[in-house]
Structure formats: C-alpha cells, structure tokens
Amino acid sequence: MRVPYIAANWKMHSVKNQTALPEQEYAEKIMDKIAELGHIAVEVSVFCPYTHLMLMEQMAEDQFNVGAQDMHPVDRGAYTGDISAELLQDIGINHVLLGHSERRHYHNETDAVVAKKVNQSIQNGLYCVVCIGESDTQNQAGKTHKVLQKQIKNAIAPHTPADRIVIAYEPIWAIGTGRVPSVKDITTTHTNLRTFIAKTYGTEFADSVRIIYGGSVNGTNACEILHLPNVDGVLVGGASLHSDDFCKIIGGVL
Ligand code: PGA
C-alpha cells in the first residue's frame, strides 16, 4: 500500500501566523491533524529554508518529516554557500526536495545535476522528493509525456530503492498561478507515468513508488486531487504557509 504523502514547500518564506513562535503553532497544528486522522496513515513532510530546519526538526517530534529544499551533489569542499547531505545529516535532517523547477530555472540545474543530487542523497541514506514538470509551451505542443519520461530517466538510476524516493509531478505553468490541469489530465499523466516507470524500472518499483501532484494545490481542490487514480499525494507551495490551509489539505486524504 502506498501511504499518502503530503508535502509543504515553504520556498523562501517563513510561516505566517500571528503568534510569537509561529513555527511551534504550525507544527502543533500538523501534529493535531495527524492525530485526528487516527488510524488513517499519512506521511507529512515540511521542506523549509535551511535557517528553519533545526527549529522545525525539534518541533516535529518525529510526527512529521522536516527536509531541505536543495543540497549540493558532493559531501564537502570549497563550495561557498552550499549545503551537503552530510551537513544536513549532522543536524538530523534526512529529507530533501530535489530538482524543483525554480532550481532548474534560476540555478540552471540540468537533468544531469539533478541526477547527481538524487544519487548523492540516496548514497547518504536520505529520502528525496524529485520534481519533474513540463513548461506551458511543451504542454501546448503535446510534449508533456515525452518531457516527463526524459526527466525521470535522467534523474533516477536503475535499482534505486522505491522507498527512498517520491516523484513529484509539477506542471511549471500550474505553480503559483492558480491554473490546475483538469482532473482528467492529472489522472492521465500520473497513469502514463506509472506505466512508463513499470516498463523502465520494473513493476515492483512502479507499484511502490509514490507519484504526487504539485501546482496550485489548496484546501479546496486537494481532496479531489488526492483521490485520483495513481495520485499518491500532493506537494504544496503557497497554501502550505498557512497552517489551517495546510491542515485542510492533509485532511483531504480522508
Ligand atoms: P504552489 O507551488 O502550490 O504555490 O503552486 C507548488 C510548488 O512549487 O511546489
């Protein structure tokens, strides 16, 4: 069984609550929500800025995962400003988001760079969420499946353990825009992805790897998206900054 995976991507923001320690309130609300779901299994991850990792990891009390939004492909060296898997693990962080379209766009991360990071995270025993997604132009030209297949093949090596990786399908044109693909299109894309993954990596891997959707997910549309075939969770940007909205999204697994 694939446990639903709900992830928050704060990007370069901190959470927006009115209390003196908003991170604490945020973490407590998530933990209350998870407890409220009782026996319904759900895995929640919060990908926050490096500056908030230690605080959030303490607040999470092992009830949800805390992860970084990127990491360098080697363990150490003269790379001013960068953070490695080893450094993340030094502070108890075992989760990382890789290949987000904003990293690919603003930091020129190619598939080859993403592949190195994915490999490095797995070699170091981290759990990673690998983002893939097509541009508006590629979508309009009917190239979505080709683009996604290439990104997957380039980023994920054969024999990668399925429990170490989550694939996040995020159409670039849906990120932060309020434009969400139709439920039919999300279903078709996710189903095609799983079929492709089965052909490329074997059915055992394809049956267990989680494929989540991201791009303008909010408290209103999350429940429907979470119940689509072959959708195993959601990656949430803007709406994850408000604990009430994010908790509503987590509750969408019901
Ligand atoms: P969004 O961002 O939910 O604000 O569209 C999603 C993401 O970039 O991961």
Tab-separated table of C-alpha atoms and ligand atoms in Angstrom:
chain	number	residue	atom	x	y	z
A	1	MET	CA	0.000	0.000	0.000
A	2	ARG	CA	1.266	3.468	-0.891
A	3	VAL	CA	0.852	5.766	2.115
A	4	PRO	CA	-0.385	9.233	1.037
A	5	TYR	CA	2.434	11.791	1.068
A	6	ILE	CA	1.604	15.417	1.781
A	7	ALA	CA	4.469	17.885	1.459
A	8	ALA	CA	4.837	21.575	2.212
A	9	ASN	CA	7.340	23.643	0.255
A	10	TRP	CA	7.801	26.964	2.032
A	11	LYS	CA	10.252	28.170	-0.633
A	12	MET	CA	11.994	31.395	0.551
A	13	HIS	CA	9.303	32.215	3.112
A	14	SER	CA	8.609	31.676	6.764
A	15	VAL	CA	5.165	30.736	8.031
A	16	LYS	CA	2.566	33.413	8.508
A	17	ASN	CA	0.891	33.023	11.854
A	18	GLN	CA	0.290	35.809	14.301
A	19	THR	CA	1.761	34.143	17.395
A	20	ALA	CA	5.169	34.793	18.962
A	21	LEU	CA	6.510	31.433	17.748
A	22	PRO	CA	4.603	30.703	14.533
A	23	GLU	CA	6.693	27.597	13.776
A	24	GLN	CA	5.558	26.000	17.017
A	25	GLU	CA	1.908	26.711	16.300
A	26	TYR	CA	2.365	25.386	12.761
A	27	ALA	CA	3.990	22.158	13.971
A	28	GLU	CA	1.391	21.619	16.703
A	29	LYS	CA	-1.477	22.043	14.271
A	30	ILE	CA	0.030	19.495	11.906
A	31	MET	CA	0.548	17.013	14.739
A	32	ASP	CA	-3.050	17.541	15.934
A	33	LYS	CA	-4.289	16.927	12.397
A	34	ILE	CA	-2.256	13.730	12.052
A	35	ALA	CA	-3.555	12.541	15.438
A	36	GLU	CA	-7.115	13.393	14.400
A	37	LEU	CA	-6.752	11.115	11.359
A	38	GLY	CA	-6.194	8.260	13.797
A	39	HIS	CA	-5.522	5.003	12.011
A	40	ILE	CA	-5.555	6.640	8.552
A	41	ALA	CA	-1.908	6.549	7.506
A	42	VAL	CA	-0.387	9.714	6.100
A	43	GLU	CA	3.212	10.902	5.741
A	44	VAL	CA	3.749	14.640	6.043
A	45	SER	CA	6.950	16.478	5.098
A	46	VAL	CA	7.792	20.142	5.548
A	47	PHE	CA	10.528	21.481	3.261
A	48	CYS	CA	11.582	24.753	4.855
A	49	PRO	CA	14.516	27.163	4.388
A	50	TYR	CA	17.871	25.982	5.801
A	51	THR	CA	17.570	28.611	8.546
A	52	HIS	CA	14.436	26.925	9.925
A	53	LEU	CA	15.490	23.278	9.677
A	54	MET	CA	16.776	22.772	13.215
A	55	LEU	CA	13.867	24.553	14.845
A	56	MET	CA	11.282	22.692	12.784
A	57	GLU	CA	13.022	19.352	13.346
A	58	GLN	CA	12.765	19.919	17.116
A	59	MET	CA	9.127	20.956	16.847
A	60	ALA	CA	8.186	17.966	14.667
A	61	GLU	CA	8.716	15.454	17.491
A	62	ASP	CA	9.152	12.696	14.856
A	63	GLN	CA	5.487	13.068	13.890
A	64	PHE	CA	6.307	14.571	10.510
A	65	ASN	CA	9.418	14.894	8.347
A	66	VAL	CA	11.442	18.056	8.010
A	67	GLY	CA	13.555	18.490	4.909
A	68	ALA	CA	15.751	20.887	2.940
A	69	GLN	CA	14.764	22.361	-0.413
A	70	ASP	CA	18.056	21.513	-2.110
A	71	MET	CA	21.528	20.103	-1.438
A	72	HIS	CA	24.917	20.023	-3.112
A	73	PRO	CA	25.874	16.847	-5.039
A	74	VAL	CA	29.095	16.214	-3.052
A	75	ASP	CA	29.697	15.827	0.680
A	76	ARG	CA	32.208	18.598	1.310
A	77	GLY	CA	34.550	21.020	-0.397
A	78	ALA	CA	35.117	24.617	-1.442
A	79	TYR	CA	31.519	25.401	-2.384
A	80	THR	CA	30.756	28.642	-0.573
A	81	GLY	CA	27.133	28.961	0.429
A	82	ASP	CA	26.186	25.368	-0.335
A	83	ILE	CA	24.848	22.664	1.983
A	84	SER	CA	25.555	18.941	1.570
A	85	ALA	CA	23.785	15.733	2.553
A	86	GLU	CA	26.433	15.227	5.226
A	87	LEU	CA	25.780	18.658	6.748
A	88	LEU	CA	22.033	18.056	6.714
A	89	GLN	CA	22.516	14.761	8.489
A	90	ASP	CA	24.750	16.444	11.083
A	91	ILE	CA	21.642	18.268	12.280
A	92	GLY	CA	19.363	15.243	11.939
A	93	ILE	CA	17.765	16.131	8.596
A	94	ASN	CA	17.106	13.111	6.375
A	95	HIS	CA	14.751	14.518	3.758
A	96	VAL	CA	15.411	16.711	0.752
A	97	LEU	CA	13.494	18.184	-2.163
A	98	LEU	CA	15.424	17.971	-5.440
A	99	GLY	CA	15.048	19.297	-8.982
A	100	HIS	CA	12.286	21.785	-8.255
A	101	SER	CA	11.518	23.794	-11.405
A	102	GLU	CA	12.591	27.005	-9.640
A	103	ARG	CA	16.032	25.448	-9.009
A	104	ARG	CA	16.181	24.240	-12.604
A	105	HIS	CA	15.205	27.709	-13.856
A	106	TYR	CA	17.058	30.139	-11.551
A	107	HIS	CA	20.111	27.980	-10.838
A	108	ASN	CA	20.456	26.295	-14.222
A	109	GLU	CA	20.033	22.824	-12.770
A	110	THR	CA	20.095	20.372	-15.642
A	111	ASP	CA	18.824	16.792	-15.521
A	112	ALA	CA	22.469	15.742	-15.059
A	113	VAL	CA	22.858	17.916	-11.965
A	114	VAL	CA	19.555	16.678	-10.555
A	115	ALA	CA	20.675	13.088	-11.197
A	116	LYS	CA	23.909	13.665	-9.243
A	117	LYS	CA	21.966	15.119	-6.315
A	118	VAL	CA	19.439	12.268	-6.319
A	119	ASN	CA	22.252	9.730	-6.389
A	120	GLN	CA	24.127	11.531	-3.617
A	121	SER	CA	21.038	11.734	-1.416
A	122	ILE	CA	20.379	8.012	-1.839
A	123	GLN	CA	24.012	7.063	-1.242
A	124	ASN	CA	23.843	9.026	2.020
A	125	GLY	CA	20.623	7.342	3.102
A	126	LEU	CA	18.392	10.389	2.688
A	127	TYR	CA	14.815	10.347	1.429
A	128	CYS	CA	14.223	12.615	-1.550
A	129	VAL	CA	11.328	14.095	-3.449
A	130	VAL	CA	12.313	14.547	-7.090
A	131	CYS	CA	10.364	17.153	-9.052
A	132	ILE	CA	9.576	16.905	-12.738
A	133	GLY	CA	7.311	19.016	-14.904
A	134	GLU	CA	6.710	20.458	-18.347
A	135	SER	CA	6.505	24.114	-19.406
A	136	ASP	CA	3.379	25.707	-20.807
A	137	THR	CA	4.864	25.638	-24.316
A	138	GLN	CA	5.754	21.959	-24.037
A	139	ASN	CA	2.272	21.243	-22.737
A	140	GLN	CA	0.608	23.146	-25.590
A	141	ALA	CA	2.777	21.257	-28.077
A	142	GLY	CA	1.600	17.908	-26.679
A	143	LYS	CA	5.095	17.060	-25.416
A	144	THR	CA	4.237	16.556	-21.733
A	145	HIS	CA	4.751	12.795	-21.557
A	146	LYS	CA	7.991	12.875	-23.537
A	147	VAL	CA	9.434	15.612	-21.333
A	148	LEU	CA	8.461	13.849	-18.107
A	149	GLN	CA	9.783	10.483	-19.237
A	150	LYS	CA	13.141	12.032	-20.125
A	151	GLN	CA	13.357	13.831	-16.764
A	152	ILE	CA	12.603	10.632	-14.864
A	153	LYS	CA	15.001	8.504	-16.863
A	154	ASN	CA	17.771	11.066	-16.477
A	155	ALA	CA	17.260	11.617	-12.748
A	156	ILE	CA	16.557	8.164	-11.367
A	157	ALA	CA	19.126	5.412	-11.733
A	158	PRO	CA	18.108	1.746	-12.105
A	159	HIS	CA	17.890	-0.159	-8.801
A	160	THR	CA	17.004	2.941	-6.796
A	161	PRO	CA	15.037	1.780	-3.735
A	162	ALA	CA	11.413	2.872	-4.174
A	163	ASP	CA	11.021	3.762	-0.510
A	164	ARG	CA	13.795	6.369	-0.736
A	165	ILE	CA	12.170	8.399	-3.446
A	166	VAL	CA	8.933	10.244	-4.163
A	167	ILE	CA	8.272	11.638	-7.630
A	168	ALA	CA	6.504	14.996	-7.722
A	169	TYR	CA	4.797	15.899	-10.976
A	170	GLU	CA	4.525	19.681	-11.088
A	171	PRO	CA	3.482	21.302	-14.375
A	172	ILE	CA	5.556	24.516	-14.369
A	173	TRP	CA	2.597	26.538	-15.637
A	174	ALA	CA	0.498	25.423	-12.649
A	175	ILE	CA	2.977	26.557	-9.988
A	176	GLY	CA	1.768	29.635	-8.140
A	177	THR	CA	-0.665	30.540	-10.920
A	178	GLY	CA	-3.979	29.123	-9.743
A	179	ARG	CA	-4.138	27.177	-13.041
A	180	VAL	CA	-4.588	23.479	-12.306
A	181	PRO	CA	-4.800	20.771	-15.003
A	182	SER	CA	-8.199	19.076	-15.269
A	183	VAL	CA	-8.684	16.006	-13.090
A	184	LYS	CA	-8.764	14.015	-16.311
A	185	ASP	CA	-5.373	15.361	-17.355
A	186	ILE	CA	-3.817	14.765	-13.918
A	187	THR	CA	-5.124	11.188	-13.965
A	188	THR	CA	-3.879	10.541	-17.490
A	189	THR	CA	-0.433	11.966	-16.753
A	190	HIS	CA	0.002	10.053	-13.493
A	191	THR	CA	-1.239	6.809	-15.038
A	192	ASN	CA	1.104	7.201	-18.005
A	193	LEU	CA	3.965	7.928	-15.619
A	194	ARG	CA	3.346	4.756	-13.635
A	195	THR	CA	3.145	2.690	-16.830
A	196	PHE	CA	6.405	4.198	-18.049
A	197	ILE	CA	8.060	3.626	-14.675
A	198	ALA	CA	6.944	-0.019	-14.690
A	199	LYS	CA	8.473	-0.529	-18.143
A	200	THR	CA	11.703	1.222	-17.198
A	201	TYR	CA	12.281	0.174	-13.569
A	202	GLY	CA	10.081	-2.908	-13.193
A	203	THR	CA	6.606	-3.424	-11.767
A	204	GLU	CA	7.753	-3.859	-8.187
A	205	PHE	CA	9.309	-0.382	-8.162
A	206	ALA	CA	6.338	1.117	-10.033
A	207	ASP	CA	3.829	-0.399	-7.611
A	208	SER	CA	5.558	1.050	-4.568
A	209	VAL	CA	6.942	4.411	-5.678
A	210	ARG	CA	4.734	7.345	-4.817
A	211	ILE	CA	3.861	9.857	-7.519
A	212	ILE	CA	2.472	13.082	-6.107
A	213	TYR	CA	0.967	16.140	-7.802
A	214	GLY	CA	2.009	19.765	-7.226
A	215	GLY	CA	0.934	23.114	-8.656
A	216	SER	CA	-1.736	25.417	-7.131
A	217	VAL	CA	-2.998	22.784	-4.698
A	218	ASN	CA	-5.147	24.363	-1.977
A	219	GLY	CA	-7.659	23.490	0.709
A	220	THR	CA	-10.487	23.427	-1.818
A	221	ASN	CA	-9.045	21.218	-4.574
A	222	ALA	CA	-6.747	18.922	-2.551
A	223	CYS	CA	-9.300	16.283	-1.568
A	224	GLU	CA	-10.389	15.647	-5.151
A	225	ILE	CA	-6.802	15.509	-6.435
A	226	LEU	CA	-5.753	13.172	-3.609
A	227	HIS	CA	-8.423	10.662	-4.614
A	228	LEU	CA	-7.488	10.446	-8.294
A	229	PRO	CA	-6.066	7.139	-9.505
A	230	ASN	CA	-2.275	6.985	-9.367
A	231	VAL	CA	-2.029	10.200	-7.351
A	232	ASP	CA	-0.314	9.356	-4.047
A	233	GLY	CA	-0.129	12.792	-2.500
A	234	VAL	CA	0.453	16.477	-3.098
A	235	LEU	CA	3.304	18.995	-2.958
A	236	VAL	CA	2.040	22.369	-1.786
A	237	GLY	CA	3.724	25.755	-2.092
A	238	GLY	CA	1.697	28.888	-1.328
A	239	ALA	CA	-1.106	27.176	0.601
A	240	SER	CA	1.395	25.402	2.866
A	241	LEU	CA	2.410	28.686	4.518
A	242	HIS	CA	-0.867	28.889	6.417
A	243	SER	CA	-1.245	26.076	8.922
A	244	ASP	CA	-5.045	25.994	8.635
A	245	ASP	CA	-4.903	25.646	4.851
A	246	PHE	CA	-2.154	23.038	5.042
A	247	CYS	CA	-4.074	21.053	7.673
A	248	LYS	CA	-7.171	21.132	5.491
A	249	ILE	CA	-5.049	19.680	2.685
A	250	ILE	CA	-3.737	16.927	4.977
A	251	GLY	CA	-7.338	16.167	5.946
A	252	GLY	CA	-8.075	15.699	2.241
A	253	VAL	CA	-6.711	12.144	2.475
A	254	LEU	CA	-9.977	11.101	4.164
B	1	PGA	P1	2.213	26.273	-5.433
B	1	PGA	O1	3.714	25.750	-5.538
B	1	PGA	O2	1.447	25.322	-4.583
B	1	PGA	O3	2.336	27.650	-4.820
B	1	PGA	O4	1.674	26.321	-6.831
B	1	PGA	C1	3.992	24.371	-5.651
B	1	PGA	C2	5.474	24.146	-5.712
B	1	PGA	O5	6.187	24.942	-6.318
B	1	PGA	O6	5.982	23.161	-5.148
